[in-house]
Amino acid sequence: METSIVGVGVGITDRFRTVVEEKAVRIEHLAPRAQRLDVKVTHQSYKNGRMEDDTVELTVTGKGPVVRAEATDGDKFAALDMAVDKLCQQLRRAKEKRVDARQHPRGAKFQNGSLQGIDVQPVSADVLHAVATGEIPVITGEDGEGEYTPVVIRTKNFEPEWLTVEEAVDRMELVGHDFFLFIDTRTDHPSVVYRRKGWDYGVISLTTQAPPERAAS
């Protein structure tokens, strides 16, 4: 497995490279089809000048979905340890799900307007309305500077992926997020799967086919 290490605002020492190579053996053992491990270390200094930390981002690519994990700590070696632990946990969980799927084939089916065999429930109309109100301020830009708001929303653009709900759940688990945006192959509707309590999941779908007509002014 090829390993690439880059530093943003921080130098990469030979010692750090050696530790990464040692950790890569553990990752490769859990992901034998992995072809590349990208490690990005970002040093952050805060405005008060008294706080600094390092964020380590790990990305595994190869034959199969991309797997990511990251962690932040005042010491980049500690951040690396935490990120590797997260990544290995995600890989181990995905492996256990694959084994379980072979032993107990999935019975998830879309019948009578609902999913059977997996605890995925549509979100309520009240929640959809709250999401669509636009009352939460949006801050764009890399620095996030601007008028204070308790919620900061970052914006990112991705290429669309057509997946089943079950595949989207698997991808969400691999990247370690609490949600995953995709286009449902069954309906062609933009959808989001999200984590609920335990191993339960939910799904939100947009069903509008065309923008609403506006009254002439």
mmCIF file with all atom_site columns, N, CA and C in Angstrom, residues 65-69 86 90-91 93-94 97 118-120 161 163-182 192-203:
data_model
loop_
_atom_site.group_PDB
_atom_site.id
_atom_site.type_symbol
_atom_site.label_atom_id
_atom_site.label_alt_id
_atom_site.label_comp_id
_atom_site.label_asym_id
_atom_site.label_entity_id
_atom_site.label_seq_id
_atom_site.pdbx_PDB_ins_code
_atom_site.Cartn_x
_atom_site.Cartn_y
_atom_site.Cartn_z
_atom_site.occupancy
_atom_site.B_iso_or_equiv
_atom_site.pdbx_formal_charge
_atom_site.auth_seq_id
_atom_site.auth_comp_id
_atom_site.auth_asym_id
_atom_site.auth_atom_id
_atom_site.pdbx_PDB_model_num
ATOM 1   N N  . PRO A 1 65  ? -15.076 1.414  -1.598 1.00 0.00 ? 65  PRO A N  1
ATOM 2   C CA . PRO A 1 65  ? -15.367 2.784  -1.171 1.00 0.00 ? 65  PRO A CA 1
ATOM 3   C C  . PRO A 1 65  ? -14.173 3.436  -0.474 1.00 0.00 ? 65  PRO A C  1
ATOM 4   N N  . VAL A 1 66  ? -14.110 4.760  -0.554 1.00 0.00 ? 66  VAL A N  1
ATOM 5   C CA . VAL A 1 66  ? -13.101 5.528  0.161  1.00 0.00 ? 66  VAL A CA 1
ATOM 6   C C  . VAL A 1 66  ? -13.445 5.530  1.645  1.00 0.00 ? 66  VAL A C  1
ATOM 7   N N  . VAL A 1 67  ? -12.417 5.382  2.490  1.00 0.00 ? 67  VAL A N  1
ATOM 8   C CA . VAL A 1 67  ? -12.610 5.384  3.941  1.00 0.00 ? 67  VAL A CA 1
ATOM 9   C C  . VAL A 1 67  ? -11.794 6.532  4.526  1.00 0.00 ? 67  VAL A C  1
ATOM 10  N N  . ARG A 1 68  ? -12.431 7.348  5.386  1.00 0.00 ? 68  ARG A N  1
ATOM 11  C CA . ARG A 1 68  ? -11.756 8.511  5.963  1.00 0.00 ? 68  ARG A CA 1
ATOM 12  C C  . ARG A 1 68  ? -11.935 8.547  7.473  1.00 0.00 ? 68  ARG A C  1
ATOM 13  N N  . ALA A 1 69  ? -10.957 9.189  8.111  1.00 0.00 ? 69  ALA A N  1
ATOM 14  C CA . ALA A 1 69  ? -11.051 9.438  9.554  1.00 0.00 ? 69  ALA A CA 1
ATOM 15  C C  . ALA A 1 69  ? -10.118 10.591 9.890  1.00 0.00 ? 69  ALA A C  1
ATOM 16  N N  . LYS A 1 86  ? -9.840  5.376  14.972 1.00 0.00 ? 86  LYS A N  1
ATOM 17  C CA . LYS A 1 86  ? -11.143 5.608  14.340 1.00 0.00 ? 86  LYS A CA 1
ATOM 18  C C  . LYS A 1 86  ? -11.239 4.879  13.006 1.00 0.00 ? 86  LYS A C  1
ATOM 19  N N  . GLN A 1 90  ? -13.775 1.773  11.912 1.00 0.00 ? 90  GLN A N  1
ATOM 20  C CA . GLN A 1 90  ? -14.673 1.818  10.763 1.00 0.00 ? 90  GLN A CA 1
ATOM 21  C C  . GLN A 1 90  ? -14.434 0.631  9.826  1.00 0.00 ? 90  GLN A C  1
ATOM 22  N N  . LEU A 1 91  ? -13.160 0.299  9.598  1.00 0.00 ? 91  LEU A N  1
ATOM 23  C CA . LEU A 1 91  ? -12.835 -0.838 8.736  1.00 0.00 ? 91  LEU A CA 1
ATOM 24  C C  . LEU A 1 91  ? -13.297 -2.143 9.359  1.00 0.00 ? 91  LEU A C  1
ATOM 25  N N  . ARG A 1 93  ? -15.750 -2.515 11.539 1.00 0.00 ? 93  ARG A N  1
ATOM 26  C CA . ARG A 1 93  ? -17.214 -2.547 11.513 1.00 0.00 ? 93  ARG A CA 1
ATOM 27  C C  . ARG A 1 93  ? -17.719 -2.933 10.124 1.00 0.00 ? 93  ARG A C  1
ATOM 28  N N  . ALA A 1 94  ? -17.078 -2.381 9.078  1.00 0.00 ? 94  ALA A N  1
ATOM 29  C CA . ALA A 1 94  ? -17.483 -2.712 7.718  1.00 0.00 ? 94  ALA A CA 1
ATOM 30  C C  . ALA A 1 94  ? -17.217 -4.182 7.414  1.00 0.00 ? 94  ALA A C  1
ATOM 31  N N  . LYS A 1 97  ? -19.871 -6.297 9.060  1.00 0.00 ? 97  LYS A N  1
ATOM 32  C CA . LYS A 1 97  ? -21.137 -6.209 8.339  1.00 0.00 ? 97  LYS A CA 1
ATOM 33  C C  . LYS A 1 97  ? -21.108 -7.064 7.076  1.00 0.00 ? 97  LYS A C  1
ATOM 34  N N  . ILE A 1 118 ? -35.059 -3.173 7.345  1.00 0.00 ? 118 ILE A N  1
ATOM 35  C CA . ILE A 1 118 ? -34.054 -2.263 7.879  1.00 0.00 ? 118 ILE A CA 1
ATOM 36  C C  . ILE A 1 118 ? -34.793 -1.110 8.538  1.00 0.00 ? 118 ILE A C  1
ATOM 37  N N  . ASP A 1 119 ? -34.320 -0.674 9.688  1.00 0.00 ? 119 ASP A N  1
ATOM 38  C CA . ASP A 1 119 ? -35.038 0.351  10.439 1.00 0.00 ? 119 ASP A CA 1
ATOM 39  C C  . ASP A 1 119 ? -34.711 1.733  9.893  1.00 0.00 ? 119 ASP A C  1
ATOM 40  N N  . VAL A 1 120 ? -35.265 2.048  8.740  1.00 0.00 ? 120 VAL A N  1
ATOM 41  C CA . VAL A 1 120 ? -35.123 3.358  8.134  1.00 0.00 ? 120 VAL A CA 1
ATOM 42  C C  . VAL A 1 120 ? -36.502 3.982  8.051  1.00 0.00 ? 120 VAL A C  1
ATOM 43  N N  . GLU A 1 161 ? -24.052 10.595 -6.543 1.00 0.00 ? 161 GLU A N  1
ATOM 44  C CA . GLU A 1 161 ? -23.890 9.149  -6.621 1.00 0.00 ? 161 GLU A CA 1
ATOM 45  C C  . GLU A 1 161 ? -25.252 8.483  -6.501 1.00 0.00 ? 161 GLU A C  1
ATOM 46  N N  . LEU A 1 163 ? -27.231 5.425  -5.451 1.00 0.00 ? 163 LEU A N  1
ATOM 47  C CA . LEU A 1 163 ? -27.045 4.279  -4.571 1.00 0.00 ? 163 LEU A CA 1
ATOM 48  C C  . LEU A 1 163 ? -28.397 3.834  -4.031 1.00 0.00 ? 163 LEU A C  1
ATOM 49  N N  . THR A 1 164 ? -28.454 2.586  -3.563 1.00 0.00 ? 164 THR A N  1
ATOM 50  C CA . THR A 1 164 ? -29.608 2.164  -2.784 1.00 0.00 ? 164 THR A CA 1
ATOM 51  C C  . THR A 1 164 ? -29.441 2.695  -1.367 1.00 0.00 ? 164 THR A C  1
ATOM 52  N N  . VAL A 1 165 ? -30.512 2.691  -0.591 1.00 0.00 ? 165 VAL A N  1
ATOM 53  C CA . VAL A 1 165 ? -30.426 3.149  0.800  1.00 0.00 ? 165 VAL A CA 1
ATOM 54  C C  . VAL A 1 165 ? -29.422 2.304  1.575  1.00 0.00 ? 165 VAL A C  1
ATOM 55  N N  . GLU A 1 166 ? -29.441 0.986  1.327  1.00 0.00 ? 166 GLU A N  1
ATOM 56  C CA . GLU A 1 166 ? -28.533 0.090  2.045  1.00 0.00 ? 166 GLU A CA 1
ATOM 57  C C  . GLU A 1 166 ? -27.077 0.414  1.716  1.00 0.00 ? 166 GLU A C  1
ATOM 58  N N  . GLU A 1 167 ? -26.785 0.684  0.427  1.00 0.00 ? 167 GLU A N  1
ATOM 59  C CA . GLU A 1 167 ? -25.419 1.042  0.040  1.00 0.00 ? 167 GLU A CA 1
ATOM 60  C C  . GLU A 1 167 ? -25.012 2.368  0.662  1.00 0.00 ? 167 GLU A C  1
ATOM 61  N N  . ALA A 1 168 ? -25.938 3.321  0.732  1.00 0.00 ? 168 ALA A N  1
ATOM 62  C CA . ALA A 1 168 ? -25.639 4.620  1.338  1.00 0.00 ? 168 ALA A CA 1
ATOM 63  C C  . ALA A 1 168 ? -25.317 4.476  2.820  1.00 0.00 ? 168 ALA A C  1
ATOM 64  N N  . VAL A 1 169 ? -26.032 3.581  3.514  1.00 0.00 ? 169 VAL A N  1
ATOM 65  C CA . VAL A 1 169 ? -25.741 3.334  4.927  1.00 0.00 ? 169 VAL A CA 1
ATOM 66  C C  . VAL A 1 169 ? -24.324 2.782  5.085  1.00 0.00 ? 169 VAL A C  1
ATOM 67  N N  . ASP A 1 170 ? -23.943 1.850  4.211  1.00 0.00 ? 170 ASP A N  1
ATOM 68  C CA . ASP A 1 170 ? -22.591 1.288  4.268  1.00 0.00 ? 170 ASP A CA 1
ATOM 69  C C  . ASP A 1 170 ? -21.538 2.365  4.026  1.00 0.00 ? 170 ASP A C  1
ATOM 70  N N  . ARG A 1 171 ? -21.779 3.241  3.039  1.00 0.00 ? 171 ARG A N  1
ATOM 71  C CA . ARG A 1 171 ? -20.817 4.303  2.743  1.00 0.00 ? 171 ARG A CA 1
ATOM 72  C C  . ARG A 1 171 ? -20.706 5.271  3.918  1.00 0.00 ? 171 ARG A C  1
ATOM 73  N N  . MET A 1 172 ? -21.829 5.578  4.564  1.00 0.00 ? 172 MET A N  1
ATOM 74  C CA . MET A 1 172 ? -21.809 6.462  5.724  1.00 0.00 ? 172 MET A CA 1
ATOM 75  C C  . MET A 1 172 ? -20.953 5.866  6.835  1.00 0.00 ? 172 MET A C  1
ATOM 76  N N  . GLU A 1 173 ? -21.092 4.560  7.064  1.00 0.00 ? 173 GLU A N  1
ATOM 77  C CA . GLU A 1 173 ? -20.307 3.904  8.111  1.00 0.00 ? 173 GLU A CA 1
ATOM 78  C C  . GLU A 1 173 ? -18.812 3.960  7.777  1.00 0.00 ? 173 GLU A C  1
ATOM 79  N N  . LEU A 1 174 ? -18.472 3.799  6.497  1.00 0.00 ? 174 LEU A N  1
ATOM 80  C CA . LEU A 1 174 ? -17.061 3.772  6.112  1.00 0.00 ? 174 LEU A CA 1
ATOM 81  C C  . LEU A 1 174 ? -16.388 5.134  6.278  1.00 0.00 ? 174 LEU A C  1
ATOM 82  N N  . VAL A 1 175 ? -17.101 6.215  5.958  1.00 0.00 ? 175 VAL A N  1
ATOM 83  C CA . VAL A 1 175 ? -16.486 7.533  6.094  1.00 0.00 ? 175 VAL A CA 1
ATOM 84  C C  . VAL A 1 175 ? -16.601 8.078  7.515  1.00 0.00 ? 175 VAL A C  1
ATOM 85  N N  . GLY A 1 176 ? -17.375 7.368  8.376  1.00 0.00 ? 176 GLY A N  1
ATOM 86  C CA . GLY A 1 176 ? -17.448 7.764  9.773  1.00 0.00 ? 176 GLY A CA 1
ATOM 87  C C  . GLY A 1 176 ? -18.288 8.998  10.044 1.00 0.00 ? 176 GLY A C  1
ATOM 88  N N  . HIS A 1 177 ? -19.218 9.318  9.148  1.00 0.00 ? 177 HIS A N  1
ATOM 89  C CA . HIS A 1 177 ? -20.082 10.476 9.347  1.00 0.00 ? 177 HIS A CA 1
ATOM 90  C C  . HIS A 1 177 ? -21.413 10.052 9.957  1.00 0.00 ? 177 HIS A C  1
ATOM 91  N N  . ASP A 1 178 ? -22.198 11.043 10.377 1.00 0.00 ? 178 ASP A N  1
ATOM 92  C CA . ASP A 1 178 ? -23.518 10.768 10.921 1.00 0.00 ? 178 ASP A CA 1
ATOM 93  C C  . ASP A 1 178 ? -24.603 10.858 9.852  1.00 0.00 ? 178 ASP A C  1
ATOM 94  N N  . PHE A 1 179 ? -24.215 11.218 8.626  1.00 0.00 ? 179 PHE A N  1
ATOM 95  C CA . PHE A 1 179 ? -25.178 11.290 7.523  1.00 0.00 ? 179 PHE A CA 1
ATOM 96  C C  . PHE A 1 179 ? -24.443 11.063 6.203  1.00 0.00 ? 179 PHE A C  1
ATOM 97  N N  . PHE A 1 180 ? -25.199 10.771 5.147  1.00 0.00 ? 180 PHE A N  1
ATOM 98  C CA . PHE A 1 180 ? -24.589 10.586 3.826  1.00 0.00 ? 180 PHE A CA 1
ATOM 99  C C  . PHE A 1 180 ? -25.605 11.011 2.764  1.00 0.00 ? 180 PHE A C  1
ATOM 100 N N  . LEU A 1 181 ? -25.185 11.900 1.867  1.00 0.00 ? 181 LEU A N  1
ATOM 101 C CA . LEU A 1 181 ? -26.046 12.430 0.810  1.00 0.00 ? 181 LEU A CA 1
ATOM 102 C C  . LEU A 1 181 ? -25.866 11.618 -0.464 1.00 0.00 ? 181 LEU A C  1
ATOM 103 N N  . PHE A 1 182 ? -26.980 11.230 -1.091 1.00 0.00 ? 182 PHE A N  1
ATOM 104 C CA . PHE A 1 182 ? -26.923 10.407 -2.303 1.00 0.00 ? 182 PHE A CA 1
ATOM 105 C C  . PHE A 1 182 ? -28.208 10.576 -3.089 1.00 0.00 ? 182 PHE A C  1
ATOM 106 N N  . VAL A 1 192 ? -30.932 11.657 1.977  1.00 0.00 ? 192 VAL A N  1
ATOM 107 C CA . VAL A 1 192 ? -29.900 11.642 3.009  1.00 0.00 ? 192 VAL A CA 1
ATOM 108 C C  . VAL A 1 192 ? -30.222 10.536 3.997  1.00 0.00 ? 192 VAL A C  1
ATOM 109 N N  . VAL A 1 193 ? -29.274 9.645  4.241  1.00 0.00 ? 193 VAL A N  1
ATOM 110 C CA . VAL A 1 193 ? -29.420 8.701  5.338  1.00 0.00 ? 193 VAL A CA 1
ATOM 111 C C  . VAL A 1 193 ? -28.683 9.277  6.537  1.00 0.00 ? 193 VAL A C  1
ATOM 112 N N  . TYR A 1 194 ? -29.196 9.019  7.738  1.00 0.00 ? 194 TYR A N  1
ATOM 113 C CA . TYR A 1 194 ? -28.571 9.578  8.928  1.00 0.00 ? 194 TYR A CA 1
ATOM 114 C C  . TYR A 1 194 ? -28.658 8.574  10.071 1.00 0.00 ? 194 TYR A C  1
ATOM 115 N N  . ARG A 1 195 ? -27.740 8.733  10.992 1.00 0.00 ? 195 ARG A N  1
ATOM 116 C CA . ARG A 1 195 ? -27.645 7.818  12.128 1.00 0.00 ? 195 ARG A CA 1
ATOM 117 C C  . ARG A 1 195 ? -28.619 8.228  13.221 1.00 0.00 ? 195 ARG A C  1
ATOM 118 N N  . ARG A 1 196 ? -29.333 7.246  13.740 1.00 0.00 ? 196 ARG A N  1
ATOM 119 C CA . ARG A 1 196 ? -30.191 7.460  14.893 1.00 0.00 ? 196 ARG A CA 1
ATOM 120 C C  . ARG A 1 196 ? -29.543 6.756  16.093 1.00 0.00 ? 196 ARG A C  1
ATOM 121 N N  . LYS A 1 197 ? -30.290 6.365  17.080 1.00 0.00 ? 197 LYS A N  1
ATOM 122 C CA . LYS A 1 197 ? -29.708 5.710  18.240 1.00 0.00 ? 197 LYS A CA 1
ATOM 123 C C  . LYS A 1 197 ? -29.294 4.286  17.895 1.00 0.00 ? 197 LYS A C  1
ATOM 124 N N  . GLY A 1 198 ? -28.142 3.877  18.456 1.00 0.00 ? 198 GLY A N  1
ATOM 125 C CA . GLY A 1 198 ? -27.666 2.515  18.238 1.00 0.00 ? 198 GLY A CA 1
ATOM 126 C C  . GLY A 1 198 ? -27.364 2.264  16.772 1.00 0.00 ? 198 GLY A C  1
ATOM 127 N N  . TRP A 1 199 ? -27.926 1.187  16.235 1.00 0.00 ? 199 TRP A N  1
ATOM 128 C CA . TRP A 1 199 ? -27.716 0.828  14.835 1.00 0.00 ? 199 TRP A CA 1
ATOM 129 C C  . TRP A 1 199 ? -28.923 1.214  13.989 1.00 0.00 ? 199 TRP A C  1
ATOM 130 N N  . ASP A 1 200 ? -29.769 2.112  14.479 1.00 0.00 ? 200 ASP A N  1
ATOM 131 C CA . ASP A 1 200 ? -30.926 2.550  13.721 1.00 0.00 ? 200 ASP A CA 1
ATOM 132 C C  . ASP A 1 200 ? -30.545 3.705  12.799 1.00 0.00 ? 200 ASP A C  1
ATOM 133 N N  . TYR A 1 201 ? -31.219 3.787  11.669 1.00 0.00 ? 201 TYR A N  1
ATOM 134 C CA . TYR A 1 201 ? -30.947 4.824  10.695 1.00 0.00 ? 201 TYR A CA 1
ATOM 135 C C  . TYR A 1 201 ? -32.250 5.454  10.228 1.00 0.00 ? 201 TYR A C  1
ATOM 136 N N  . GLY A 1 202 ? -32.155 6.663  9.691  1.00 0.00 ? 202 GLY A N  1
ATOM 137 C CA . GLY A 1 202 ? -33.303 7.345  9.104  1.00 0.00 ? 202 GLY A CA 1
ATOM 138 C C  . GLY A 1 202 ? -32.947 7.815  7.714  1.00 0.00 ? 202 GLY A C  1
ATOM 139 N N  . VAL A 1 203 ? -33.951 8.211  6.946  1.00 0.00 ? 203 VAL A N  1
ATOM 140 C CA . VAL A 1 203 ? -33.712 8.709  5.594  1.00 0.00 ? 203 VAL A CA 1
ATOM 141 C C  . VAL A 1 203 ? -34.631 9.893  5.319  1.00 0.00 ? 203 VAL A C  1
#
